[in-house]
Coordinates of C-alpha atoms in Angstrom, one line a residue:
M24 CA -136.3 -38.3 146.0
T25 CA -139.8 -36.8 145.5
M26 CA -140.9 -33.3 146.4
T27 CA -143.6 -32.4 148.8
N28 CA -147.1 -33.2 147.6
G29 CA -148.7 -30.4 145.7
L30 CA -145.6 -29.0 144.1
A31 CA -146.9 -29.4 140.5
R32 CA -149.9 -27.2 141.4
G33 CA -147.6 -24.4 142.6
L34 CA -145.2 -24.2 139.6
V35 CA -145.2 -20.9 137.7
A36 CA -143.6 -20.5 134.3
L37 CA -140.5 -18.3 134.1
G38 CA -137.9 -17.6 131.4
L39 CA -134.2 -17.9 131.8
L40 CA -127.5 -15.9 132.7
A41 CA -106.9 -12.1 141.2
L42 CA -107.7 -9.3 143.2
S43 CA -108.9 -6.4 141.0
S44 CA -110.6 -3.1 141.7
A45 CA -112.0 -4.6 145.0
V46 CA -108.5 -4.4 146.6
V47 CA -108.4 -2.0 149.5
S48 CA -105.3 -0.5 151.2
A49 CA -104.2 -1.4 154.7
Q50 CA -104.4 2.3 155.7
E51 CA -108.0 2.5 154.6
A52 CA -109.1 -0.8 156.1
P53 CA -107.0 -2.5 158.8
G54 CA -107.8 -6.0 160.0
P55 CA -109.9 -7.0 163.0
A56 CA -108.9 -5.2 166.3
D57 CA -105.8 -6.6 167.9
S58 CA -105.3 -8.9 164.9
P59 CA -102.3 -9.4 162.6
W60 CA -104.7 -9.7 159.5
R61 CA -104.9 -7.0 156.9
L62 CA -108.1 -6.4 154.8
V63 CA -107.4 -6.7 151.1
W64 CA -110.8 -7.3 149.5
A65 CA -114.3 -6.6 150.7
D66 CA -117.9 -6.0 149.6
E67 CA -120.1 -4.1 152.1
F68 CA -123.0 -4.2 149.6
D69 CA -123.6 -0.4 149.9
G70 CA -124.4 0.2 146.2
D71 CA -127.6 0.0 144.3
S72 CA -126.8 -3.3 142.6
I73 CA -124.5 -6.2 142.7
D74 CA -121.0 -5.1 141.7
P75 CA -119.9 -6.8 138.4
E76 CA -116.3 -6.0 139.2
R77 CA -116.5 -8.3 142.2
W78 CA -119.1 -10.9 141.4
N79 CA -120.1 -13.3 138.6
L80 CA -123.7 -14.5 138.5
E81 CA -123.9 -18.1 137.4
Q82 CA -126.7 -19.3 135.2
D83 CA -127.6 -23.0 134.8
C84 CA -130.1 -25.6 135.9
W85 CA -127.5 -28.3 136.6
G86 CA -128.5 -29.0 140.2
G87 CA -125.0 -28.7 141.6
G88 CA -124.2 -32.3 141.0
N89 CA -126.2 -33.1 144.1
A90 CA -129.7 -33.4 142.5
E91 CA -130.6 -29.9 143.8
R92 CA -133.9 -28.5 142.5
Q93 CA -133.0 -24.9 141.4
C94 CA -132.0 -23.0 138.3
Y95 CA -129.5 -20.3 139.1
T96 CA -130.4 -17.1 137.3
A97 CA -129.3 -13.5 137.0
F98 CA -132.8 -12.2 137.8
E99 CA -133.1 -9.4 140.3
E100 CA -135.8 -11.4 142.1
N101 CA -133.2 -14.1 142.9
A102 CA -130.2 -11.8 143.7
R103 CA -130.3 -8.1 144.6
I104 CA -129.1 -5.4 147.0
E105 CA -131.6 -4.2 149.6
D106 CA -130.8 -1.9 152.5
G107 CA -127.1 -2.4 152.2
K108 CA -127.3 -6.2 152.1
L109 CA -127.1 -8.9 149.4
V110 CA -130.3 -10.8 149.2
I111 CA -130.2 -14.3 147.6
E112 CA -133.7 -15.5 147.3
A113 CA -134.9 -19.0 146.4
R114 CA -138.4 -19.0 144.8
L115 CA -140.9 -21.6 143.7
G116 CA -141.4 -21.3 139.9
E117 CA -140.4 -23.5 137.1
A118 CA -137.4 -22.4 134.9
R119 CA -135.4 -23.9 132.1
G120 CA -131.7 -23.3 131.4
P121 CA -128.4 -25.0 130.6
A122 CA -128.1 -28.5 131.8
L123 CA -124.4 -28.0 132.6
P124 CA -122.7 -25.1 134.4
A125 CA -120.3 -22.9 132.4
H126 CA -117.1 -24.6 133.6
L127 CA -118.4 -28.0 132.4
R128 CA -119.9 -26.7 129.2
A129 CA -116.4 -25.5 128.1
G130 CA -115.1 -29.1 127.7
A131 CA -118.4 -30.7 126.6
S132 CA -119.6 -31.9 123.2
A133 CA -121.7 -29.6 121.1
E134 CA -124.8 -31.6 122.0
E135 CA -124.1 -31.3 125.7
R136 CA -123.4 -27.6 125.5
Q137 CA -126.7 -27.0 123.9
A138 CA -128.7 -29.3 126.3
T139 CA -131.2 -27.7 128.6
T140 CA -133.2 -28.9 131.6
A141 CA -136.0 -27.5 133.8
Q142 CA -136.1 -27.2 137.6
P143 CA -139.1 -26.3 139.9
F144 CA -137.2 -23.5 141.8
T145 CA -135.0 -20.5 141.0
S146 CA -132.2 -19.1 143.1
A147 CA -128.8 -17.4 142.7
R148 CA -125.2 -18.4 143.0
L149 CA -122.5 -15.7 142.9
N150 CA -118.7 -16.3 142.6
T151 CA -115.6 -14.1 142.5
R152 CA -113.6 -16.2 140.0
D153 CA -110.9 -14.1 138.4
K154 CA -112.2 -11.1 140.4
G155 CA -111.2 -12.3 143.8
D156 CA -108.9 -15.3 144.0
W157 CA -106.6 -16.0 147.0
R158 CA -104.1 -18.4 148.4
Y159 CA -104.2 -18.3 152.2
G160 CA -105.9 -15.7 154.4
R161 CA -108.9 -15.1 156.6
I162 CA -112.3 -14.9 155.0
E163 CA -115.3 -13.5 157.0
V164 CA -118.9 -13.3 156.0
R165 CA -121.7 -11.8 158.1
A166 CA -125.0 -13.4 157.1
Q167 CA -128.5 -14.4 158.2
L168 CA -129.4 -18.0 157.2
P169 CA -132.8 -19.1 156.0
E170 CA -134.9 -21.8 157.7
G171 CA -137.1 -24.5 156.3
Q172 CA -137.0 -28.1 155.0
G173 CA -135.0 -28.1 151.7
S174 CA -133.1 -24.8 152.2
W175 CA -129.3 -25.1 151.8
P176 CA -127.3 -21.9 152.1
A177 CA -123.5 -22.1 151.6
I178 CA -120.4 -20.0 151.7
W179 CA -117.5 -21.9 150.1
M180 CA -114.5 -21.8 147.9
L181 CA -113.3 -23.7 144.8
P182 CA -109.9 -23.8 143.1
T183 CA -109.6 -21.3 140.2
D184 CA -107.0 -23.3 138.3
E185 CA -107.7 -26.9 139.1
V186 CA -104.0 -27.7 139.2
Y187 CA -104.6 -31.2 140.6
G188 CA -107.5 -32.2 138.4
G189 CA -111.3 -32.0 138.4
W190 CA -113.5 -32.0 141.5
A191 CA -112.5 -32.9 144.2
A192 CA -108.8 -33.6 143.4
S193 CA -108.1 -29.9 143.5
G194 CA -110.0 -29.4 146.7
E195 CA -113.0 -27.6 148.0
I196 CA -113.2 -25.4 151.2
D197 CA -116.7 -25.0 152.7
I198 CA -116.7 -22.1 155.1
L199 CA -120.4 -22.6 156.0
E200 CA -123.2 -25.0 155.1
A201 CA -126.5 -25.5 156.9
V202 CA -129.6 -27.4 155.8
N203 CA -133.2 -27.4 157.0
L204 CA -132.6 -24.9 159.9
G205 CA -135.6 -24.7 162.3
E206 CA -136.9 -28.2 161.3
P207 CA -137.4 -31.1 163.8
C208 CA -134.1 -32.8 164.7
R209 CA -133.8 -35.5 167.4
E210 CA -130.1 -35.2 167.8
C211 CA -130.1 -31.4 168.0
R212 CA -130.2 -29.1 171.0
G213 CA -133.9 -28.3 171.7
D214 CA -134.9 -30.9 169.1
V215 CA -134.7 -28.2 166.4
E216 CA -132.1 -28.2 163.5
N217 CA -129.4 -25.7 164.5
R218 CA -126.2 -27.2 163.1
V219 CA -123.7 -25.5 160.8
F220 CA -120.7 -27.2 159.1
G221 CA -117.2 -26.4 157.8
T222 CA -115.9 -29.0 155.4
L223 CA -112.9 -29.9 153.2
H224 CA -113.4 -32.0 150.1
Y225 CA -110.2 -33.6 148.6
G226 CA -108.7 -36.9 147.4
G227 CA -109.2 -38.0 143.8
E228 CA -111.6 -36.9 141.1
W229 CA -115.2 -37.9 141.7
P230 CA -116.1 -40.6 142.7
E231 CA -112.6 -41.2 144.3
N232 CA -113.0 -38.2 146.5
T233 CA -113.7 -37.9 150.3
Y234 CA -114.2 -35.2 152.9
Q235 CA -113.9 -34.3 156.5
N236 CA -115.9 -31.7 158.4
R237 CA -116.3 -29.9 161.7
E238 CA -119.6 -28.7 163.1
T239 CA -121.1 -26.5 165.7
T240 CA -124.5 -25.2 166.7
L241 CA -126.1 -21.8 166.3
P242 CA -127.1 -20.1 169.6
P243 CA -130.8 -19.6 170.2
S244 CA -132.3 -16.7 168.3
E245 CA -133.6 -13.7 170.2
N246 CA -136.6 -12.9 168.1
G247 CA -137.9 -16.1 166.7
E248 CA -135.9 -16.0 163.5
Q249 CA -132.3 -16.6 162.6
D250 CA -129.9 -13.9 163.8
F251 CA -126.9 -12.6 161.8
H252 CA -123.7 -14.4 162.5
V253 CA -120.1 -14.1 161.3
F254 CA -118.8 -17.2 159.6
A255 CA -115.1 -17.3 159.0
V256 CA -112.1 -19.5 158.1
E257 CA -108.4 -18.9 158.6
W258 CA -106.4 -20.7 155.9
S259 CA -102.7 -20.9 156.2
E260 CA -100.1 -23.3 154.7
G261 CA -101.0 -26.8 156.1
R262 CA -104.0 -25.7 158.3
I263 CA -107.6 -24.6 157.9
E264 CA -109.7 -23.5 160.9
W265 CA -113.4 -22.5 161.2
F266 CA -115.0 -19.8 163.4
L267 CA -118.5 -18.8 164.4
D268 CA -118.8 -15.3 165.7
G269 CA -115.1 -15.2 166.4
E270 CA -115.0 -18.5 168.3
S271 CA -113.0 -21.5 166.8
Y272 CA -115.0 -24.7 166.5
G273 CA -112.4 -26.9 164.8
Y274 CA -109.5 -27.2 162.4
L275 CA -107.8 -29.7 160.0
T276 CA -104.2 -29.9 159.0
Q277 CA -102.3 -31.4 156.1
R278 CA -102.0 -34.6 158.0
R279 CA -105.7 -35.1 157.5
W280 CA -106.0 -34.3 153.8
R281 CA -104.4 -35.3 150.5
S282 CA -104.6 -35.1 146.7
S283 CA -104.3 -38.3 144.6
S284 CA -103.1 -36.3 141.6
E285 CA -99.7 -37.0 140.1
A286 CA -99.2 -33.2 140.1
A287 CA -99.4 -33.2 143.9
R288 CA -96.2 -35.3 144.3
G289 CA -93.7 -33.5 146.4
R290 CA -96.4 -30.9 147.5
P291 CA -97.3 -31.9 151.0
F292 CA -100.0 -29.1 151.4
A293 CA -101.8 -30.1 148.2
P294 CA -104.6 -29.5 147.2
F295 CA -105.0 -26.5 149.5
D296 CA -101.9 -24.7 148.3
Q297 CA -103.4 -23.0 145.3
R298 CA -105.6 -19.9 144.7
F299 CA -109.3 -20.4 145.4
H300 CA -112.3 -18.1 144.7
L301 CA -115.4 -17.5 146.9
I302 CA -119.0 -18.7 146.2
L303 CA -122.3 -17.6 147.9
N304 CA -125.4 -19.5 147.0
L305 CA -128.8 -20.8 148.2
A306 CA -129.6 -24.3 146.9
V307 CA -133.0 -26.0 147.2
G308 CA -133.1 -29.7 148.1
G309 CA -130.4 -32.0 147.0
H310 CA -129.0 -35.1 148.7
L311 CA -127.8 -33.5 151.9
A312 CA -131.0 -31.4 152.6
E313 CA -133.6 -33.9 151.4
G314 CA -132.0 -36.8 153.3
R315 CA -132.2 -35.1 156.7
N316 CA -134.8 -34.0 159.2
V317 CA -138.4 -34.6 157.9
G318 CA -137.1 -35.3 154.3
G319 CA -137.7 -33.8 150.9
V320 CA -138.5 -30.2 150.3
R321 CA -141.3 -28.3 152.1
V322 CA -142.7 -26.1 149.3
E323 CA -144.7 -24.0 151.8
A324 CA -141.3 -22.8 153.3
F325 CA -140.5 -20.9 150.1
P326 CA -139.6 -18.2 149.2
Q327 CA -136.5 -18.2 151.4
Q328 CA -133.8 -15.5 151.7
F329 CA -130.1 -15.9 152.4
I330 CA -129.0 -12.4 153.5
V331 CA -125.4 -11.3 153.4
D332 CA -124.4 -8.1 155.3
W333 CA -120.7 -8.1 154.2
V334 CA -117.8 -10.2 152.9
R335 CA -114.2 -9.4 154.0
V336 CA -111.0 -11.1 153.0
Y337 CA -107.7 -10.5 154.8
D338 CA -104.1 -11.4 154.1
C339 CA -101.1 -11.8 156.5
P340 CA -98.8 -8.9 155.7
Q341 CA -96.0 -10.4 157.9
D342 CA -96.1 -13.7 155.9
L343 CA -97.7 -13.4 152.5
E344 CA -96.3 -16.8 151.4
T345 CA -97.8 -19.0 154.1
A346 CA -99.9 -16.9 156.5
Q347 CA -98.6 -19.0 159.3
A348 CA -97.4 -15.9 161.2
C349 CA -101.0 -14.8 161.6
V350 CA -102.3 -18.0 163.1
N351 CA -99.5 -19.2 165.4

C-alpha cells in the first residue's frame, strides 16, 4: 500500500539499538481492592529514565512482519520518561537499521544478519523478556492511546521459550490493540473509530496460524482527546478474559484455541500454558491500520504519542499453578 501523498517531502535523515529486581512483596503492594490477586511486578515510571532492569528496547526496521513503516530505536525522542509516565513517540523521519529483529537474526545466515533496510518513521518497542516473564496472572496497563490514520498502539505478550514452535504455534496474547482512533468509521458509534481489541493468535507456524478476538468501544472522551484507560487481561489455566476499566468485555477458553505442534500432544491448554513476556509498542501503518478507515497513513497526524502511566502484574497466591482460584 502507498503512503499519503507528500511523504517523500517530509522525510528527515536520522541515524540508528523471570521476575527479577522488579518483584515486589505482597505486604508492600497488595492486589486490587477486594481482589484475590497479589502484585508481583510493576513499573510506575517514577524514575528519570526507562529502567533497564525491567525493559529491553528493541532496535530494528523489520516492520513487524505486517509491512509496518517504522524503525524501532533506542532514541530518547522515541521512548522516554516524562512526568512519571512512559512516552512512546512515533515520528516522521527516515531511519535505517537491521532488516530482521534480534530473535530472527539469531538463526539467520550471515548475509541476513547483516542486512539493513530503511523506513520513513521511527518509534519504540519495549519488552520484558527475561526480566518479567509469567505463566498466568492478571496484567494491567493504564495508558492513553494516540489518534490518527496509521497509528497502531499495542499492549501484548509473546512466549519467551517458544516451546511449540515459531509464531504463532507458541501463541500470542494481545491485551490491547487499536488502529486509527478518531478517524471516520461508518460502523462505529458516532461514526468515529473508537474500537479496541483483545486477541489470541495460535495454531501452526505462519502461515498455518489463525486467531480469535473480542472487541469493545472506548467511551466518549471528556476533553476532545483520548482519556487514560486501564486495559487488562486475566489469564488462568484454560481461560483468558479481557477488561476495559475493570469491566469484562469477553473471554476465550481452551475449547476455542489449539496448537498444531507435536510438542502440544497431551497438553490441552497449549499454547497458553507457558511463560510469556510483555511488549509495549507504537507501530505506524501496516496491514491492519492501512486497510481500515480512510486507508494508508496520514503523515500530518504525526508525531503521535502512546503514553503509559503504569504497568502492574499480579499472581494468584491461592493457586500459583493455575490461577483458577482467582477467576472462579
